[in-house]
CSV table of C-alpha atoms in Angstrom, one decimal:
chain,number,residue,atom,x,y,z
D,1,UNK,CA,-1.8,-12.2,26.2
D,2,UNK,CA,-4.9,-12.4,24.2
D,3,UNK,CA,-7.0,-11.1,27.1
D,4,UNK,CA,-5.5,-7.6,26.3
D,5,UNK,CA,-7.3,-7.3,22.9
D,6,UNK,CA,-10.7,-8.9,24.2
D,7,UNK,CA,-13.9,-7.0,24.2
D,8,UNK,CA,-16.2,-8.2,26.8
D,9,UNK,CA,-18.5,-9.7,24.3
D,10,UNK,CA,-15.9,-11.8,22.6
D,11,UNK,CA,-14.3,-12.9,26.0
D,12,UNK,CA,-17.4,-13.9,27.2
D,13,UNK,CA,-17.9,-16.4,24.3
D,14,UNK,CA,-14.7,-18.2,25.1
D,15,UNK,CA,-15.0,-18.2,28.8
D,16,UNK,CA,-15.1,-21.4,30.5
D,17,UNK,CA,-18.5,-20.6,31.9
D,18,UNK,CA,-19.9,-20.3,28.4
D,19,UNK,CA,-18.4,-23.5,27.2
D,20,UNK,CA,-19.7,-25.5,30.1
D,21,UNK,CA,-23.1,-23.8,29.6
D,22,UNK,CA,-22.8,-24.9,26.1
D,23,UNK,CA,-21.9,-28.5,27.1
D,24,UNK,CA,-24.8,-28.7,29.6
D,25,UNK,CA,-27.0,-27.2,26.9
D,26,UNK,CA,-26.1,-30.3,24.5
D,27,UNK,CA,-26.4,-32.8,27.2
D,28,UNK,CA,-29.9,-31.9,28.3
D,29,UNK,CA,-31.0,-31.7,24.6
D,30,UNK,CA,-29.8,-35.3,24.1
D,31,UNK,CA,-31.8,-36.2,27.5
D,32,UNK,CA,-34.8,-34.6,26.1
D,33,UNK,CA,-34.5,-36.4,22.9
D,34,UNK,CA,-34.1,-39.8,24.9
D,35,UNK,CA,-37.1,-38.7,26.8
D,36,UNK,CA,-39.3,-38.3,23.8
D,37,UNK,CA,-38.2,-41.8,22.8
D,38,UNK,CA,-39.4,-43.2,26.1
D,39,UNK,CA,-36.0,-44.2,27.3
D,40,UNK,CA,-35.8,-41.6,30.1
D,41,UNK,CA,-38.7,-41.3,32.4
D,42,UNK,CA,-40.5,-37.9,32.5
D,43,UNK,CA,-40.1,-37.7,36.3
D,44,UNK,CA,-36.3,-38.2,35.9
D,45,UNK,CA,-36.2,-35.5,32.8
D,46,UNK,CA,-38.0,-32.9,35.1
D,47,UNK,CA,-35.2,-33.2,37.7
D,48,UNK,CA,-32.4,-33.1,34.8
D,49,UNK,CA,-33.9,-29.9,33.5
D,50,UNK,CA,-32.8,-28.0,36.6
D,51,UNK,CA,-29.4,-29.9,36.7
D,52,UNK,CA,-26.3,-27.5,36.6
D,53,UNK,CA,-22.6,-27.8,37.1
D,54,UNK,CA,-20.5,-26.3,40.0
D,55,UNK,CA,-17.4,-24.5,38.7
D,56,UNK,CA,-15.3,-24.8,41.9
D,57,UNK,CA,-16.3,-28.6,42.2
D,58,UNK,CA,-15.5,-29.2,38.4
D,59,UNK,CA,-12.0,-27.7,38.9
D,60,UNK,CA,-11.3,-29.9,42.1
D,61,UNK,CA,-12.2,-32.9,40.2
D,62,UNK,CA,-10.4,-31.8,36.9
D,63,UNK,CA,-7.1,-31.7,39.2
D,64,UNK,CA,-7.7,-35.4,39.8
D,65,UNK,CA,-8.9,-36.8,36.5
D,66,UNK,CA,-7.2,-34.5,34.2
D,67,UNK,CA,-10.2,-34.9,32.0
D,68,UNK,CA,-12.7,-31.9,31.1
D,69,UNK,CA,-15.5,-34.3,30.4
D,70,UNK,CA,-15.4,-36.4,33.3
D,71,UNK,CA,-14.9,-33.6,35.6
D,72,UNK,CA,-17.8,-31.8,34.2
D,73,UNK,CA,-20.2,-34.8,34.3
D,74,UNK,CA,-19.3,-35.8,37.9
D,75,UNK,CA,-19.9,-32.2,39.1
D,76,UNK,CA,-23.4,-32.3,37.7
D,77,UNK,CA,-24.3,-35.9,38.9
D,78,UNK,CA,-22.9,-35.2,42.5
D,79,UNK,CA,-25.7,-32.4,43.0
D,80,UNK,CA,-28.7,-34.7,41.9
D,81,UNK,CA,-30.0,-38.0,42.6
D,82,UNK,CA,-30.0,-41.4,40.7
D,83,UNK,CA,-31.3,-39.6,37.6
D,84,UNK,CA,-28.1,-38.3,36.8
D,85,UNK,CA,-27.2,-41.7,35.3
D,86,UNK,CA,-29.0,-40.4,32.4
D,87,UNK,CA,-26.6,-37.6,31.4
D,88,UNK,CA,-24.1,-38.5,28.6
D,89,UNK,CA,-26.2,-41.7,27.7
D,90,UNK,CA,-24.7,-43.0,24.4
D,91,UNK,CA,-22.4,-40.2,23.9
D,92,UNK,CA,-18.7,-39.4,23.6
D,93,UNK,CA,-16.8,-36.4,24.6
D,94,UNK,CA,-16.6,-35.2,21.3
D,95,UNK,CA,-20.3,-35.4,20.5
D,96,UNK,CA,-20.7,-32.7,23.4
D,97,UNK,CA,-17.6,-30.9,22.8
D,98,UNK,CA,-17.6,-30.4,19.0
D,99,UNK,CA,-21.3,-29.5,18.8
D,100,UNK,CA,-20.7,-27.0,21.8
D,101,UNK,CA,-17.7,-25.5,20.0
D,102,UNK,CA,-19.8,-25.1,16.7
D,103,UNK,CA,-22.3,-23.0,18.8
D,104,UNK,CA,-19.5,-20.9,20.3
D,105,UNK,CA,-18.1,-20.3,16.7
D,106,UNK,CA,-21.4,-19.2,15.6
D,107,UNK,CA,-21.8,-16.7,18.3
D,108,UNK,CA,-18.1,-15.3,17.5
D,109,UNK,CA,-19.3,-15.3,13.8
D,110,UNK,CA,-22.2,-13.5,14.4
D,111,UNK,CA,-20.5,-10.8,16.7
D,112,UNK,CA,-17.7,-10.5,13.7
D,113,UNK,CA,-20.7,-10.1,11.2
D,114,UNK,CA,-21.6,-6.8,12.6
D,115,UNK,CA,-18.2,-5.5,12.5
D,116,UNK,CA,-17.3,-6.6,8.8
D,117,UNK,CA,-20.5,-5.3,7.7
D,118,UNK,CA,-19.7,-1.9,9.2
D,119,UNK,CA,-16.4,-1.8,7.7
D,120,UNK,CA,-18.0,-2.6,4.3
D,121,UNK,CA,-20.2,0.3,4.9
D,122,UNK,CA,-17.5,2.7,5.8
D,123,UNK,CA,-15.3,1.9,2.5
D,124,UNK,CA,-18.3,2.4,0.5
D,125,UNK,CA,-18.7,5.7,2.0
D,126,UNK,CA,-15.1,6.7,1.6
D,127,UNK,CA,-15.4,5.5,-1.9
D,128,UNK,CA,-18.1,8.0,-2.8
D,129,UNK,CA,-16.6,11.0,-0.8
D,130,UNK,CA,-13.3,10.6,-2.5
D,131,UNK,CA,-14.4,9.6,-5.6
D,132,UNK,CA,-13.0,12.5,-7.7
D,133,UNK,CA,-9.9,13.3,-5.2
D,134,UNK,CA,-7.3,12.5,-7.8
D,135,UNK,CA,-3.9,11.2,-6.6
D,136,UNK,CA,-1.0,9.0,-7.9
D,137,UNK,CA,-1.4,5.6,-8.9
D,138,UNK,CA,1.9,3.8,-8.2
D,139,UNK,CA,3.4,0.6,-9.5
D,140,UNK,CA,6.5,-0.9,-8.0
D,141,UNK,CA,6.4,2.1,-5.8
D,142,UNK,CA,7.0,4.3,-8.5
D,143,UNK,CA,4.5,7.2,-10.1
D,144,UNK,CA,2.4,5.3,-12.7
D,145,UNK,CA,-0.7,7.3,-13.8
D,146,UNK,CA,-3.2,9.1,-11.8
D,147,UNK,CA,-6.1,7.3,-10.1
D,148,UNK,CA,-8.5,8.6,-7.3
D,149,UNK,CA,-8.5,7.9,-3.6
D,150,UNK,CA,-12.1,7.0,-3.9
D,151,UNK,CA,-11.1,4.3,-6.4
D,152,UNK,CA,-8.7,2.7,-4.0
D,153,UNK,CA,-11.6,2.5,-1.3
D,154,UNK,CA,-13.8,1.1,-3.9
D,155,UNK,CA,-11.5,-1.9,-4.6
D,156,UNK,CA,-11.0,-2.4,-0.9
D,157,UNK,CA,-14.7,-2.4,-0.7
D,158,UNK,CA,-14.9,-5.1,-3.2
D,159,UNK,CA,-12.3,-7.3,-1.6
D,160,UNK,CA,-14.1,-7.0,1.7
D,161,UNK,CA,-17.4,-8.0,0.0
D,162,UNK,CA,-15.8,-11.3,-1.3
D,163,UNK,CA,-14.5,-11.8,2.0
D,164,UNK,CA,-18.1,-11.7,3.5
D,165,UNK,CA,-19.4,-14.3,0.9
D,166,UNK,CA,-16.6,-16.6,2.1
D,167,UNK,CA,-17.0,-16.0,5.6
D,168,UNK,CA,-20.9,-16.5,5.5
D,169,UNK,CA,-20.1,-19.9,3.8
D,170,UNK,CA,-17.7,-20.8,6.4
D,171,UNK,CA,-20.5,-20.1,9.1
D,172,UNK,CA,-22.9,-22.1,7.1
D,173,UNK,CA,-20.3,-25.1,6.9
D,174,UNK,CA,-19.7,-25.0,10.8
D,175,UNK,CA,-23.4,-24.9,11.7
D,176,UNK,CA,-23.3,-28.6,12.2
D,177,UNK,CA,-23.5,-30.8,15.4
D,178,UNK,CA,-22.8,-34.4,16.0
D,179,UNK,CA,-24.4,-36.9,18.5
D,180,UNK,CA,-23.0,-40.2,16.9
D,181,UNK,CA,-21.2,-41.9,19.8
D,182,UNK,CA,-17.7,-43.5,19.8
D,183,UNK,CA,-16.3,-43.4,16.4
D,184,UNK,CA,-19.6,-42.2,14.9
D,185,UNK,CA,-21.6,-45.5,14.4
D,186,UNK,CA,-24.6,-44.6,16.6
D,187,UNK,CA,-24.1,-48.1,18.2
D,188,UNK,CA,-25.7,-46.8,21.6
D,189,UNK,CA,-28.1,-44.4,20.3
D,190,UNK,CA,-30.2,-43.6,17.2
D,191,UNK,CA,-29.5,-41.2,14.4
D,192,UNK,CA,-32.9,-39.6,15.4
D,193,UNK,CA,-31.5,-38.4,18.6
D,194,UNK,CA,-28.7,-36.5,16.7
D,195,UNK,CA,-31.3,-34.8,14.4
D,196,UNK,CA,-33.6,-33.8,17.4
D,197,UNK,CA,-30.6,-32.2,19.4
D,198,UNK,CA,-29.1,-30.4,16.5
D,199,UNK,CA,-32.7,-29.0,15.6
D,200,UNK,CA,-33.1,-28.0,19.2
D,201,UNK,CA,-29.7,-26.2,19.0
D,202,UNK,CA,-30.1,-24.5,15.7
D,203,UNK,CA,-27.7,-26.8,13.9
D,204,UNK,CA,-27.7,-29.2,11.2
D,205,UNK,CA,-26.7,-32.7,11.7
D,206,UNK,CA,-23.3,-33.8,10.5
D,207,UNK,CA,-23.6,-36.1,7.4
D,208,UNK,CA,-21.3,-38.5,8.4
D,209,UNK,CA,-18.8,-38.2,11.5
D,210,UNK,CA,-16.2,-40.6,13.0
D,211,UNK,CA,-15.5,-39.7,16.7
D,212,UNK,CA,-15.2,-36.0,15.6
D,213,UNK,CA,-16.8,-33.4,13.4
D,214,UNK,CA,-14.5,-33.3,10.2
D,215,UNK,CA,-11.8,-30.4,10.7
D,216,UNK,CA,-12.1,-29.3,7.2
D,217,UNK,CA,-15.1,-27.1,8.5
D,218,UNK,CA,-12.9,-25.6,11.1
D,219,UNK,CA,-10.0,-25.0,8.8
D,220,UNK,CA,-12.4,-23.3,6.4
D,221,UNK,CA,-13.5,-20.8,9.2
D,222,UNK,CA,-10.1,-20.2,10.3
D,223,UNK,CA,-8.8,-19.7,6.6
D,224,UNK,CA,-11.7,-17.3,6.0
D,225,UNK,CA,-10.6,-15.3,9.0
D,226,UNK,CA,-7.1,-15.2,7.6
D,227,UNK,CA,-8.3,-13.7,4.5
D,228,UNK,CA,-10.2,-10.9,6.1
D,229,UNK,CA,-7.2,-10.4,8.0
D,230,UNK,CA,-5.0,-10.2,4.9
D,231,UNK,CA,-7.2,-7.6,3.4
D,232,UNK,CA,-6.9,-5.7,6.4
D,233,UNK,CA,-3.3,-5.8,6.0
D,234,UNK,CA,-3.4,-4.9,2.4
D,235,UNK,CA,-5.3,-1.7,3.6
D,236,UNK,CA,-2.9,-1.2,6.3
D,237,UNK,CA,0.2,-1.4,4.2
D,238,UNK,CA,-1.2,1.0,1.7
D,239,UNK,CA,-1.9,3.4,4.7
D,240,UNK,CA,1.6,3.1,5.9
D,241,UNK,CA,3.0,3.8,2.6
D,242,UNK,CA,0.9,6.8,2.2
D,243,UNK,CA,1.7,8.0,5.4
D,244,UNK,CA,5.5,8.4,4.7
D,245,UNK,CA,7.0,11.7,5.5
D,246,UNK,CA,7.9,12.1,1.9
D,247,UNK,CA,4.4,11.1,0.7
D,248,UNK,CA,1.9,12.2,3.4
D,249,UNK,CA,-1.2,11.8,1.5
D,250,UNK,CA,-3.1,10.0,4.3
D,251,UNK,CA,-2.3,9.7,8.0
D,252,UNK,CA,-3.6,7.6,10.9
D,253,UNK,CA,-5.5,9.8,13.8
D,254,UNK,CA,-3.2,11.2,16.5
D,255,UNK,CA,-5.0,11.8,19.7
D,256,UNK,CA,-4.1,14.7,22.2
D,257,UNK,CA,-1.7,13.3,24.5
D,258,UNK,CA,-0.6,10.3,22.4
D,259,UNK,CA,3.2,9.8,22.0
D,260,UNK,CA,4.9,8.4,18.8
D,261,UNK,CA,8.4,7.9,20.3
D,262,UNK,CA,10.0,7.6,23.7
D,263,UNK,CA,13.0,9.7,22.1
D,264,UNK,CA,11.8,11.8,19.3
D,265,UNK,CA,8.8,13.9,20.4
D,266,UNK,CA,8.0,14.9,16.8
D,267,UNK,CA,7.1,11.3,15.7
D,268,UNK,CA,3.5,10.4,14.5
D,269,UNK,CA,3.9,6.6,13.6
D,270,UNK,CA,1.3,4.5,11.7
D,271,UNK,CA,1.3,2.2,14.9
D,272,UNK,CA,-2.4,0.9,14.4
D,273,UNK,CA,-1.7,-0.3,10.7
D,274,UNK,CA,1.5,-1.7,11.8
D,275,UNK,CA,-0.2,-3.8,14.5
D,276,UNK,CA,-2.7,-4.9,11.8
D,277,UNK,CA,0.1,-6.3,9.7
D,278,UNK,CA,1.5,-8.3,12.8
D,279,UNK,CA,-1.8,-9.7,13.5
D,280,UNK,CA,-2.6,-10.8,10.0
D,281,UNK,CA,0.8,-12.9,10.2
D,282,UNK,CA,-0.8,-14.5,13.5
D,283,UNK,CA,-4.1,-15.4,11.7
D,284,UNK,CA,-2.6,-16.8,8.8
D,285,UNK,CA,-0.4,-19.0,10.8
D,286,UNK,CA,-3.4,-20.2,12.9
D,287,UNK,CA,-5.0,-21.1,9.7
D,288,UNK,CA,-2.3,-23.0,8.7
D,289,UNK,CA,-2.3,-24.7,12.1
D,290,UNK,CA,-6.2,-25.4,11.4
D,291,UNK,CA,-5.2,-27.0,8.1
D,292,UNK,CA,-2.8,-29.2,9.8
D,293,UNK,CA,-5.7,-30.4,12.1
D,294,UNK,CA,-7.7,-31.7,9.2
D,295,UNK,CA,-5.8,-35.0,9.0
D,296,UNK,CA,-6.2,-37.1,12.2
D,297,UNK,CA,-5.2,-40.9,12.8
D,298,UNK,CA,-8.1,-43.3,12.1
D,299,UNK,CA,-11.3,-42.2,13.6
D,300,UNK,CA,-9.7,-39.6,15.7
D,301,UNK,CA,-6.7,-38.7,17.9
D,302,UNK,CA,-6.4,-35.3,20.0
D,303,UNK,CA,-3.5,-33.7,18.3
D,304,UNK,CA,-6.1,-31.2,17.1
D,305,UNK,CA,-7.5,-30.3,20.4
D,306,UNK,CA,-4.6,-28.6,22.1
D,307,UNK,CA,-4.2,-26.4,19.1
D,308,UNK,CA,-7.7,-25.4,18.8
D,309,UNK,CA,-7.9,-24.4,22.5
D,310,UNK,CA,-5.5,-21.7,21.3
D,311,UNK,CA,-6.2,-20.8,17.7
D,312,UNK,CA,-10.1,-20.6,17.6
D,313,UNK,CA,-10.4,-18.1,20.5
D,314,UNK,CA,-7.3,-16.3,19.7
D,315,UNK,CA,-8.2,-15.9,16.0
D,316,UNK,CA,-11.7,-14.7,16.6
D,317,UNK,CA,-10.7,-12.3,19.3
D,318,UNK,CA,-8.0,-10.9,17.3
D,319,UNK,CA,-10.3,-10.4,14.2
D,320,UNK,CA,-12.9,-8.7,16.7
D,321,UNK,CA,-10.0,-6.5,17.6
D,322,UNK,CA,-8.8,-5.8,14.1
D,323,UNK,CA,-12.1,-5.0,12.8
D,324,UNK,CA,-12.9,-2.6,15.6
D,325,UNK,CA,-9.6,-0.9,15.3
D,326,UNK,CA,-9.9,-0.5,11.4
D,327,UNK,CA,-13.2,0.7,11.5
D,328,UNK,CA,-12.2,3.5,13.9
D,329,UNK,CA,-9.2,4.3,11.9
D,330,UNK,CA,-11.0,4.4,8.5
D,331,UNK,CA,-13.7,6.6,10.0
D,332,UNK,CA,-10.9,9.1,11.5
D,333,UNK,CA,-8.2,8.9,8.9
D,334,UNK,CA,-6.7,12.0,7.7
D,335,UNK,CA,-6.7,12.5,4.1
D,336,UNK,CA,-4.7,15.2,2.3
D,337,UNK,CA,-5.6,16.1,-1.1
D,338,UNK,CA,-3.4,19.1,-1.5
D,339,UNK,CA,-0.4,16.7,-0.9
D,340,UNK,CA,-2.0,14.4,-3.3
D,341,UNK,CA,-1.9,17.0,-6.0
D,342,UNK,CA,1.7,18.1,-4.9
D,343,UNK,CA,2.9,14.7,-5.4
D,344,UNK,CA,1.2,14.4,-8.9
D,345,UNK,CA,3.1,17.4,-10.1
D,346,UNK,CA,6.6,16.0,-8.7
D,347,UNK,CA,7.5,14.5,-12.0
D,348,UNK,CA,6.8,17.5,-14.2
D,349,UNK,CA,4.1,15.9,-16.2
D,350,UNK,CA,5.9,12.6,-16.9
D,351,UNK,CA,2.7,10.5,-15.8
D,352,UNK,CA,1.2,11.7,-19.1
D,353,UNK,CA,3.6,9.8,-21.2
D,354,UNK,CA,1.3,7.1,-22.2
D,355,UNK,CA,-1.4,9.8,-23.1
D,356,UNK,CA,1.1,11.2,-25.7
D,357,UNK,CA,2.2,7.9,-26.7
D,358,UNK,CA,-1.2,6.7,-27.7
D,359,UNK,CA,-1.9,10.2,-29.4
D,360,UNK,CA,1.0,9.8,-31.6
D,361,UNK,CA,-0.1,6.1,-32.5
D,362,UNK,CA,-3.6,7.4,-33.2
D,363,UNK,CA,-1.9,9.8,-35.7
D,364,UNK,CA,-0.6,6.9,-37.7
D,365,UNK,CA,3.0,6.5,-36.2
D,366,UNK,CA,4.2,3.2,-35.5
D,367,UNK,CA,4.3,2.1,-31.8
D,368,UNK,CA,7.9,1.7,-31.8
D,369,UNK,CA,8.7,5.2,-33.2
D,370,UNK,CA,6.1,6.6,-30.8
D,371,UNK,CA,7.6,5.0,-28.0
D,372,UNK,CA,11.1,6.4,-28.9
D,373,UNK,CA,9.9,9.9,-29.6
D,374,UNK,CA,8.2,10.1,-26.1
D,375,UNK,CA,10.8,8.3,-24.1
D,376,UNK,CA,13.6,10.7,-25.2
D,377,UNK,CA,11.7,13.5,-23.9
D,378,UNK,CA,10.5,11.9,-20.8
D,379,UNK,CA,14.1,10.8,-20.0
D,380,UNK,CA,15.3,14.3,-20.6
D,381,UNK,CA,12.5,15.8,-18.3
D,382,UNK,CA,13.5,13.3,-15.5
D,383,UNK,CA,17.1,13.9,-15.5
D,384,UNK,CA,17.0,17.7,-15.8
D,385,UNK,CA,13.8,18.2,-13.8
D,386,UNK,CA,12.0,20.3,-16.3
D,387,UNK,CA,8.5,20.4,-17.8
D,388,UNK,CA,7.8,17.4,-19.9
D,389,UNK,CA,5.1,19.3,-21.6
D,390,UNK,CA,7.5,22.2,-22.5
D,391,UNK,CA,10.1,19.6,-24.0
D,392,UNK,CA,6.9,18.3,-26.1
D,393,UNK,CA,6.3,21.6,-27.4
D,394,UNK,CA,9.8,22.1,-28.7
D,395,UNK,CA,10.2,18.7,-30.3
D,396,UNK,CA,9.2,19.1,-34.2
D,397,UNK,CA,9.2,15.3,-34.6
D,398,UNK,CA,6.1,15.3,-32.2
D,399,UNK,CA,4.6,18.6,-32.8
D,400,UNK,CA,4.2,18.1,-36.5
D,401,UNK,CA,1.7,15.4,-35.5
D,402,UNK,CA,0.0,17.2,-32.7
D,403,UNK,CA,-1.4,20.6,-32.0
D,404,UNK,CA,-0.7,22.5,-29.1
D,405,UNK,CA,-4.4,22.4,-27.9
D,406,UNK,CA,-4.1,18.9,-28.4
D,407,UNK,CA,-1.1,18.4,-26.2
D,408,UNK,CA,-2.9,20.5,-23.5
D,409,UNK,CA,-5.7,18.3,-23.5
D,410,UNK,CA,-3.5,15.3,-23.0
D,411,UNK,CA,-2.5,16.6,-19.7
D,412,UNK,CA,-5.9,17.2,-18.4
D,413,UNK,CA,-6.4,15.2,-15.2
D,414,UNK,CA,-10.3,15.3,-15.5
D,415,UNK,CA,-10.6,12.9,-18.2
D,416,UNK,CA,-9.7,9.9,-15.9
D,417,UNK,CA,-12.9,10.5,-14.0
D,418,UNK,CA,-15.0,9.4,-17.1
D,419,UNK,CA,-14.2,5.7,-16.8
D,420,UNK,CA,-13.8,5.9,-13.1
D,421,UNK,CA,-17.7,6.7,-13.4
D,422,UNK,CA,-18.1,3.4,-15.4
D,423,UNK,CA,-16.2,1.3,-12.7
D,424,UNK,CA,-18.4,2.7,-9.9
D,425,UNK,CA,-21.6,1.9,-12.0
D,426,UNK,CA,-20.2,-1.6,-12.4
D,427,UNK,CA,-20.0,-2.3,-8.6
D,428,UNK,CA,-23.2,-0.4,-7.8
D,429,UNK,CA,-21.9,2.8,-6.3
D,430,UNK,CA,-23.0,6.2,-7.8
């Protein structure tokens, strides 16, 4: 299923060929380290440097041994002479597997870095473009007070920025390898081998390992992806709400020839953002599975292995797909400022009730009395669908404290931009 959502770049990272290439890279780096210590003759090492595995033969052996690493090693040693005995010297499967997996996770992470940075840039651009595009703010799905569409994008931009910080820390913490042998005691090799191998591979040596790299590192990676996915879902749900027919303030792009329904030709559905919501659920589930992988029996068991074969490639592949889809969606999202203004006016000025309340308090009226005066008019405006402002003009209990010009100013939308400018300044956007 996941192949459907794979870009070639990400698919290649999690291919069997790339996995075994990484295994070979780790094995040869260990042999080089042994050679530098004088434990492997240079003549043998010169032959090992050109050693490779045979995929067809590897799979034939795997069908018999049912063990990836032994099949991999035998496919190499069958093709070379006695010098093949040096390969895997002092190592255990997890030394190679976990170190190679770290390399794959970093490759995937760097690919995702490009996309999440691009999404951040788009949100910043939209925040600037729509900084003064006034729309309704909603709480509980109900009209509250006006905001701007730019401010909504600025909020999303800040959340993505925090996700990037968490993500980069997760990449740093997964940038480790281990060459410590069975149960992590270095009984059959020297810790200097591990340091040298990891340095050659661009990794840091794990500080303490048992037979595996501790899975809190992998859990952090998957949880970070789940948080990014959850932010994408947050944006998607907002777009879905704003695309409702009764609202229609934004809308997903709809390409020529695209179909929204097999039964209803008029339909233009928010299918991309709905898909993002579904995938975010998957990534959160995968993150939970990664958390379950942290606690293993004693120095290790393999309960984590079968899980990781699915959740690691699937999560990175889905995130790659989600980021690319959201980038295109945000770049091409239809935005309808006229509908935003139409919706602002739906409640006949009720959205300015707090402005009136605070103005009366400022005049010396108690909060309780001010609230009652404003709410009485607000409920009448709501029930009778008439102008809130006109009701205020007719209420002597209010107008004896406020002039007509003061009331008019309370209903001025432009004043909300003053403090929005301050918010933008705080987050480094002009």
